[in-house]
Tab-separated table of C-alpha atoms in Angstrom:
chain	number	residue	atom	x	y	z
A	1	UNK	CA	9.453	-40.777	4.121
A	2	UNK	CA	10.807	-37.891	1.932
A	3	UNK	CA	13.244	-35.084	2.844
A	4	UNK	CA	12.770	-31.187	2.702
A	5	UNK	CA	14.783	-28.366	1.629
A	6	UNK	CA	17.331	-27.138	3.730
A	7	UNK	CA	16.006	-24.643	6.583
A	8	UNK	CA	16.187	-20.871	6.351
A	9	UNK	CA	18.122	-20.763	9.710
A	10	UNK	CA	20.920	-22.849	7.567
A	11	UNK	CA	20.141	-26.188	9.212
A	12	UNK	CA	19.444	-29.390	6.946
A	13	UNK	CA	16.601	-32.029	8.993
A	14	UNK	CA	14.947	-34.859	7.673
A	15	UNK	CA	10.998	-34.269	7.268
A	16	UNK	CA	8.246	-37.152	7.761
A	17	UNK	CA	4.951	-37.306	6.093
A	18	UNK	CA	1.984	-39.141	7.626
A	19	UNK	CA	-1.711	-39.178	6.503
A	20	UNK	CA	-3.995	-40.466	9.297
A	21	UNK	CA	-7.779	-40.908	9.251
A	22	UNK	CA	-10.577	-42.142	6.821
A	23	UNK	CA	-10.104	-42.011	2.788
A	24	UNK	CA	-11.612	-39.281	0.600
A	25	UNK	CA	-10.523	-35.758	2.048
A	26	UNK	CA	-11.527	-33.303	0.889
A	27	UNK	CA	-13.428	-32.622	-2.438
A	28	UNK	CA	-10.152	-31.343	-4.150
A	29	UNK	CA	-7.927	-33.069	-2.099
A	30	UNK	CA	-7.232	-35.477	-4.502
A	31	UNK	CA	-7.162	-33.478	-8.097
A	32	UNK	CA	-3.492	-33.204	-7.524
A	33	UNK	CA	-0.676	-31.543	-5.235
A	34	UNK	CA	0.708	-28.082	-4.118
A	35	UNK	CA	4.212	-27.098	-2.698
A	36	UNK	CA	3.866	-25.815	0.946
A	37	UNK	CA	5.870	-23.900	2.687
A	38	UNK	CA	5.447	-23.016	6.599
A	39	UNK	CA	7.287	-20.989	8.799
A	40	UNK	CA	7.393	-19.322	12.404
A	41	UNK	CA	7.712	-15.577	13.752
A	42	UNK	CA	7.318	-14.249	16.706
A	43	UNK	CA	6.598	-10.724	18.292
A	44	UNK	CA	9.407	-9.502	20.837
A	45	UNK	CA	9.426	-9.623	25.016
A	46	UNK	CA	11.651	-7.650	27.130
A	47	UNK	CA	12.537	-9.504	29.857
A	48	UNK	CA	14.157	-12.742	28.011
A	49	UNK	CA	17.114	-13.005	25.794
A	50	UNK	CA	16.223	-16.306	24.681
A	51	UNK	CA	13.180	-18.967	24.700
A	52	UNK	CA	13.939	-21.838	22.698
A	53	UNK	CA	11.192	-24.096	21.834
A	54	UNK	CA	11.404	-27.703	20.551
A	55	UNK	CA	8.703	-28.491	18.114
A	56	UNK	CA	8.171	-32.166	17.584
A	57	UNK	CA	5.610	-32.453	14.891
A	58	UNK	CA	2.459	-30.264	12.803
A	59	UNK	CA	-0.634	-31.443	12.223
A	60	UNK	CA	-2.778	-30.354	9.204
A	61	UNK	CA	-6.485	-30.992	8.820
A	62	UNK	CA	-7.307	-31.667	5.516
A	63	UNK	CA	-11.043	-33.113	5.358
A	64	UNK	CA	-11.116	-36.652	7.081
A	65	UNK	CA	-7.497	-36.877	7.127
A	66	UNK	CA	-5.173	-35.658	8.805
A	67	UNK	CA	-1.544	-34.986	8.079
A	68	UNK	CA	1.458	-35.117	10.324
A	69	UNK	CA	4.697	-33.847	9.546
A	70	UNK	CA	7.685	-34.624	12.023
A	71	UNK	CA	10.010	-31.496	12.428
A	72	UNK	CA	12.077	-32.107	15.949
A	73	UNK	CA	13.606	-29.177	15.479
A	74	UNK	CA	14.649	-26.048	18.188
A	75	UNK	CA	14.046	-22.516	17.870
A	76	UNK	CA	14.886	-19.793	19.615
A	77	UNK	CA	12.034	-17.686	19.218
A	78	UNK	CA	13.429	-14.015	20.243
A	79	UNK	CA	15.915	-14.564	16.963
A	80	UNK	CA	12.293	-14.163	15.050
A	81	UNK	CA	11.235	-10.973	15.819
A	82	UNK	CA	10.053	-8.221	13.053
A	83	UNK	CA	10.280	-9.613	10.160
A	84	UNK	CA	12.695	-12.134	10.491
A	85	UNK	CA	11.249	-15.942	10.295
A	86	UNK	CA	12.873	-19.848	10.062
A	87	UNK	CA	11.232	-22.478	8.205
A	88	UNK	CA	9.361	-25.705	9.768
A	89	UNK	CA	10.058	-27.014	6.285
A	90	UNK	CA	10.523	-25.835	2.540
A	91	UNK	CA	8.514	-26.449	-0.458
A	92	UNK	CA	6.836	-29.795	0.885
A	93	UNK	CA	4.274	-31.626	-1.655
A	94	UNK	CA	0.813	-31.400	0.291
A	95	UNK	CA	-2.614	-32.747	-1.150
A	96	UNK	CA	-4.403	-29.534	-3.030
A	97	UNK	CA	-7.586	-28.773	-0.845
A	98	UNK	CA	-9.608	-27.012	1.695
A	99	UNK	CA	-7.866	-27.427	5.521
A	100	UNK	CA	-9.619	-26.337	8.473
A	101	UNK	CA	-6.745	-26.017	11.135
A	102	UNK	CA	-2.944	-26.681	11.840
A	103	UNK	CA	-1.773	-27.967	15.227
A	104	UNK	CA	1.817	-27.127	16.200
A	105	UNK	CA	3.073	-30.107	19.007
A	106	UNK	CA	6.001	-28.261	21.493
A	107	UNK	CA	8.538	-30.700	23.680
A	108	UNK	CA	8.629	-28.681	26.627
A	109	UNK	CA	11.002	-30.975	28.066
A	110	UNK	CA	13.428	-29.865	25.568
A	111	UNK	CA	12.207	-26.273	25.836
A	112	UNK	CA	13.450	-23.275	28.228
A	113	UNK	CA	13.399	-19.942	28.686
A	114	UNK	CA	16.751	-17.505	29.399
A	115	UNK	CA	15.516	-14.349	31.387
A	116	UNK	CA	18.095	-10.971	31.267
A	117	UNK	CA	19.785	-12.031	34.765
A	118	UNK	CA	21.052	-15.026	32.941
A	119	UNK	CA	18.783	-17.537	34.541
A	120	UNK	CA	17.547	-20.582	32.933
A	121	UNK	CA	13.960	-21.514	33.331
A	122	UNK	CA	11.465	-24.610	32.636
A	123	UNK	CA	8.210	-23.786	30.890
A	124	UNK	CA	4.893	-25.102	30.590
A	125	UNK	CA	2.343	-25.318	27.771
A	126	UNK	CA	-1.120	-25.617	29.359
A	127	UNK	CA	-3.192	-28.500	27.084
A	128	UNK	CA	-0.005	-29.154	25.105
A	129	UNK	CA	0.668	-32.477	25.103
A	130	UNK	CA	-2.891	-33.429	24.507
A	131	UNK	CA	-3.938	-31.048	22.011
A	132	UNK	CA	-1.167	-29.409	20.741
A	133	UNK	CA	-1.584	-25.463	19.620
A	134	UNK	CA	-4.057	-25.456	17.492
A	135	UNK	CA	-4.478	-22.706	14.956
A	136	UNK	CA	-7.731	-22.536	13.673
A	137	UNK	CA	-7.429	-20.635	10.424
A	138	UNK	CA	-9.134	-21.854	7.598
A	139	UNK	CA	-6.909	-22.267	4.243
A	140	UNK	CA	-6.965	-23.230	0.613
A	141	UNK	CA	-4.255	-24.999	-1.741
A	142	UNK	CA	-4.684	-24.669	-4.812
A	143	UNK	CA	-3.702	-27.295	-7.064
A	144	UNK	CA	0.100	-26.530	-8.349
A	145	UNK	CA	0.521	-23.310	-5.938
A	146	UNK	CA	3.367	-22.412	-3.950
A	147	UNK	CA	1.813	-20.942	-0.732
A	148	UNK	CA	4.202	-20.244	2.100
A	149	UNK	CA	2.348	-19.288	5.496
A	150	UNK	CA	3.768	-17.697	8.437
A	151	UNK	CA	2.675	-18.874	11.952
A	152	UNK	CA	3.324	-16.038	14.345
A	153	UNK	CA	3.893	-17.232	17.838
A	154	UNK	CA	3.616	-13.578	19.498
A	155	UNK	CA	5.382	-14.148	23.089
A	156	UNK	CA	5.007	-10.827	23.886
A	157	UNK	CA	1.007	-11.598	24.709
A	158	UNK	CA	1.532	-14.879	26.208
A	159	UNK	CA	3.909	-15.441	28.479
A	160	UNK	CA	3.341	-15.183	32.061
A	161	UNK	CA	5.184	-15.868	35.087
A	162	UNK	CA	2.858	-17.542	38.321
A	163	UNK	CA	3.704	-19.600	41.411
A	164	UNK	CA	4.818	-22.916	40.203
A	165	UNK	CA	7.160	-20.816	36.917
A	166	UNK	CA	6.788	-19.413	33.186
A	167	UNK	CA	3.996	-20.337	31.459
A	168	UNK	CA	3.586	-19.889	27.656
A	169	UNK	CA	-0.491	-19.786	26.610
A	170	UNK	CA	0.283	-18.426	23.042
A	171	UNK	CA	-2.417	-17.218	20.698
A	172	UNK	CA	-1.006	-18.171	17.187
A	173	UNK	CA	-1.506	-15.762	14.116
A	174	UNK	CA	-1.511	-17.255	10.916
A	175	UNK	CA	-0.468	-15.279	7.605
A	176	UNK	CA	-0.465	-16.223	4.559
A	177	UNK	CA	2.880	-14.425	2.943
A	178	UNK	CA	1.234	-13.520	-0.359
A	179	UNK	CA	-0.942	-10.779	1.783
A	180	UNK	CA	1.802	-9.509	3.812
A	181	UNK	CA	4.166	-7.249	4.770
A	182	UNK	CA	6.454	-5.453	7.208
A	183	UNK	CA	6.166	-1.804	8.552
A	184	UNK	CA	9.823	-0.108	9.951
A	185	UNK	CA	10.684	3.040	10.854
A	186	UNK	CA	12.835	5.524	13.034
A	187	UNK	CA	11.449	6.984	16.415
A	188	UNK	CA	12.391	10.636	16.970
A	189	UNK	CA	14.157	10.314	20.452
A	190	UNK	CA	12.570	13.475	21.936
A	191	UNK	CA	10.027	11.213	22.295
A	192	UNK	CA	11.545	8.499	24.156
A	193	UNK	CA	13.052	10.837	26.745
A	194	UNK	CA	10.140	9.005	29.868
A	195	UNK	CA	10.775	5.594	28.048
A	196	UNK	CA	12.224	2.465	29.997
A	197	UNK	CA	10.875	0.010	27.681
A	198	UNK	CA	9.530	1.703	24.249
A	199	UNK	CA	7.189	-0.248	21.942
A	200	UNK	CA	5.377	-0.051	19.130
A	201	UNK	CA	1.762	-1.725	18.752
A	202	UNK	CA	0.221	-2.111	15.197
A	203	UNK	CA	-4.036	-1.904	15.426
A	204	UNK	CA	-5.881	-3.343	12.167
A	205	UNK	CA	-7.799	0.162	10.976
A	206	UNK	CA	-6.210	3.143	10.382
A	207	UNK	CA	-8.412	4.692	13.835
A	208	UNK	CA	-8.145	2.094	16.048
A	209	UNK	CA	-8.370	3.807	19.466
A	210	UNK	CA	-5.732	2.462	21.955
A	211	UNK	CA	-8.492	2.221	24.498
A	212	UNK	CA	-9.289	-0.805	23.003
A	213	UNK	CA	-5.747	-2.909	23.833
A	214	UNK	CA	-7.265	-4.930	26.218
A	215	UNK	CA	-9.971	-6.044	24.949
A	216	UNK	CA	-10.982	-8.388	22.545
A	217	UNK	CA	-9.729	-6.288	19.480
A	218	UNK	CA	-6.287	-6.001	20.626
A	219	UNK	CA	-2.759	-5.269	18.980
A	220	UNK	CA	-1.964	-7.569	15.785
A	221	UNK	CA	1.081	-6.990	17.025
A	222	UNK	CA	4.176	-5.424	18.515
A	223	UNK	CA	8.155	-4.537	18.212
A	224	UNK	CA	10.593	-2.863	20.628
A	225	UNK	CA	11.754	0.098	20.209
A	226	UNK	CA	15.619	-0.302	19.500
A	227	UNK	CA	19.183	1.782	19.345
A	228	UNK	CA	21.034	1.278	15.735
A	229	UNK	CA	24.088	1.769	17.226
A	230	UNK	CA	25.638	2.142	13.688
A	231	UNK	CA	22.838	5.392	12.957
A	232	UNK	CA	22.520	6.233	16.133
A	233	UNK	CA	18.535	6.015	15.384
A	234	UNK	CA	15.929	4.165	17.636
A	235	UNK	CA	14.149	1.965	15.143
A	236	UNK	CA	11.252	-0.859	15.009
A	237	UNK	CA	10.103	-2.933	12.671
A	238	UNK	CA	6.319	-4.671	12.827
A	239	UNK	CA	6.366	-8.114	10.895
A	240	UNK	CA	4.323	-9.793	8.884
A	241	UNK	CA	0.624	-7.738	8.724
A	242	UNK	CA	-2.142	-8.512	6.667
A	243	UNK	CA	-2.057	-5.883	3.868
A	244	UNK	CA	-4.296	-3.197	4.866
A	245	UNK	CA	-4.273	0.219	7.109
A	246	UNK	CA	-3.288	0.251	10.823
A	247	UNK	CA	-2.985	2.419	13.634
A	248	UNK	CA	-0.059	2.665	15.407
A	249	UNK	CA	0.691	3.533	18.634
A	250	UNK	CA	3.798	4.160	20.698
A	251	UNK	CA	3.945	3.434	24.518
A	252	UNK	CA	7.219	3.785	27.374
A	253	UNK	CA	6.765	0.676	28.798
A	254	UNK	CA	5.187	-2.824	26.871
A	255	UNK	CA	1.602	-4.098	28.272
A	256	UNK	CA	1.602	-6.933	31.100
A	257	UNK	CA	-1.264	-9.222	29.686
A	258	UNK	CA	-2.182	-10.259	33.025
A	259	UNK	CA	-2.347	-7.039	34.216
A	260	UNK	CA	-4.659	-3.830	34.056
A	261	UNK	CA	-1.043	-1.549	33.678
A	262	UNK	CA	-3.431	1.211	32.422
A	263	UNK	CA	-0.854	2.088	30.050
A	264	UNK	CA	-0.895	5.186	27.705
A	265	UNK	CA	0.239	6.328	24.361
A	266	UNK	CA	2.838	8.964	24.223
A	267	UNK	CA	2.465	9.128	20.231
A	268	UNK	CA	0.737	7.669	17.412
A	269	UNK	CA	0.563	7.501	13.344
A	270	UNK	CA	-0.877	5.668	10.486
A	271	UNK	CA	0.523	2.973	7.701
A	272	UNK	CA	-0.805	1.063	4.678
A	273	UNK	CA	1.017	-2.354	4.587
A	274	UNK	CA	0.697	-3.637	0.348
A	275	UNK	CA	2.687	-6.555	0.203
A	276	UNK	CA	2.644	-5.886	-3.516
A	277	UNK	CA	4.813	-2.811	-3.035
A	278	UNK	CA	8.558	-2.392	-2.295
A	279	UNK	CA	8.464	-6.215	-1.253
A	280	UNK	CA	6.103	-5.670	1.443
A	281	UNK	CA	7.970	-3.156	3.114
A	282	UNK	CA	6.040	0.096	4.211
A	283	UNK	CA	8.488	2.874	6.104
A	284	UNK	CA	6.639	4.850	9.372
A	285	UNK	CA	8.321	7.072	10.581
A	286	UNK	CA	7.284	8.072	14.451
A	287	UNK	CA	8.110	11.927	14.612
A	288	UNK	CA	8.016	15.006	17.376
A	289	UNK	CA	4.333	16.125	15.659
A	290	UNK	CA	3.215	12.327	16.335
A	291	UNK	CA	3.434	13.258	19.941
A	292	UNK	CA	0.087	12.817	21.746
């Protein structure tokens, strides 16, 4: 049993390590070690100040073994949003190797949901507690590297509320922070004048069309559309995109995923995200000649 870092979010937690299955792993699983570090972000809803989300344990898949790290830890997702992000743990000593997937296990007993009327609400996980959320992402560790990877939880596409309550069926993104970076910008607020709930959605490809949001090449993903009460500016910030060009698109109100809203864009414009550059932060501004 060893002990990680101290958390991002300021909070110190003991860390197990546990490798289950056959010997071996993985060819280069066993020329030496790497220092891992793993993280969680999420994409922002508008009808919740809070969803807090206990996460008891993550699974890596390294060849025939698999290992298990204990976190039993809570986070309130919403405090994640753009490019803001806590640590599941810190600079962790992992085998070197090829892994095929991560698995993220979530207490929902322990887990809840805070809607803007102040109400406090169970939620379920669909397949959780068998399976846990399983990314499956392909990635490599070099031997002596310092990786940290970003697992983006994106709420905004996921949650859903039905008969019997909320229900959370997320679609994890994950990033690896070395190829990564954040777009911001202002919003001119001539364009916002119709708006109840602005957003911003971020398409890989610099001309994505915005017909194409629900389908199968959807958003990477989204930010609302928020007052700096200190500038007076409405601002956004996208977190934590692959490097590489993307479309964006401004709509009034953010997409229902369970619905056909047949929502449109009132504005759109283009970004290059080079995590290389300004440390990964690429400024697009949303202007009156954006206007669609």
């Amino acid at each position: 049993m060893n002990k990680i870092s101290a958390l991002a979010i300021a909070v110190t937690t003991g860390l197990g390590f546990v490798a289950c299955g056959g010997g071996g792993g993985s060819s280069s699983s066993g020329s030496g070690n790497a220092s891992l570090s793993m993280k969680l972000t999420d994409a922002p809803v508008s009808n919740a100040t809070s969803l807090e989300l206990f996460v008891e344990k993550l699974e890596l898949k390294n060849g025939s073994q698999t290992l298990s790290y204990t976190i039993n830890k809570r986070f309130d997702l919403l405090q994640l949003q753009g490019s803001n992000s806590a640590d599941l743990f810190a600079d962790e000593e992992v085998p070197a190797g090829e892994y095929e997937w991560m698995r993220l296990y979530i207490d929902t007993d322990q887990s809840s949901l805070t809607t803007n009327d102040g109400g406090v609400h169970d939620i379920t996980i669909p397949s959780n507690s068998n399976t846990g959320l399983k990314v499956n992402t392909p990635f490599t560790l070099p031997v002596n590297s310092s990786p940290t990877f970003i697992i983006d939880f994106d709420v905004s596409k996921s949650l859903t509320l039905s008969a019997n309550g909320y229900k959370l069926r997320p679609t994890l993104r994950l990033i690896d922070g070395d190829d990564a970076g954040h777009i911001t910008g202002t919003v001119a607020s001539s364009l916002l004048e119709s708006c109840e709930v602005p957003v911003v959605y971020a398409f890989s490809g610099a001309n994505t069309a915005f017909a194409e949001l629900d389908s199968d090449v959807g958003p990477e993903t989204s930010a609302l559309v928020k007052l700096d009460e200190a500038t007076g500016d409405y601002t956004y910030t996208l977190g934590f995109l692959l490097n590489g060009d993307y479309q964006l698109y401004l709509v009034c109100d953010a997409d229902d995923p369970e619905a056909d809203d047949g929502i449109e864009p009132v504005a759109a414009t283009t970004a290059t995200v080079n995590g290389a550059v300004d440390n990964g932060l690429e400024v697009a501004n949303i202007v009156a000649d954006d206007a669609l």
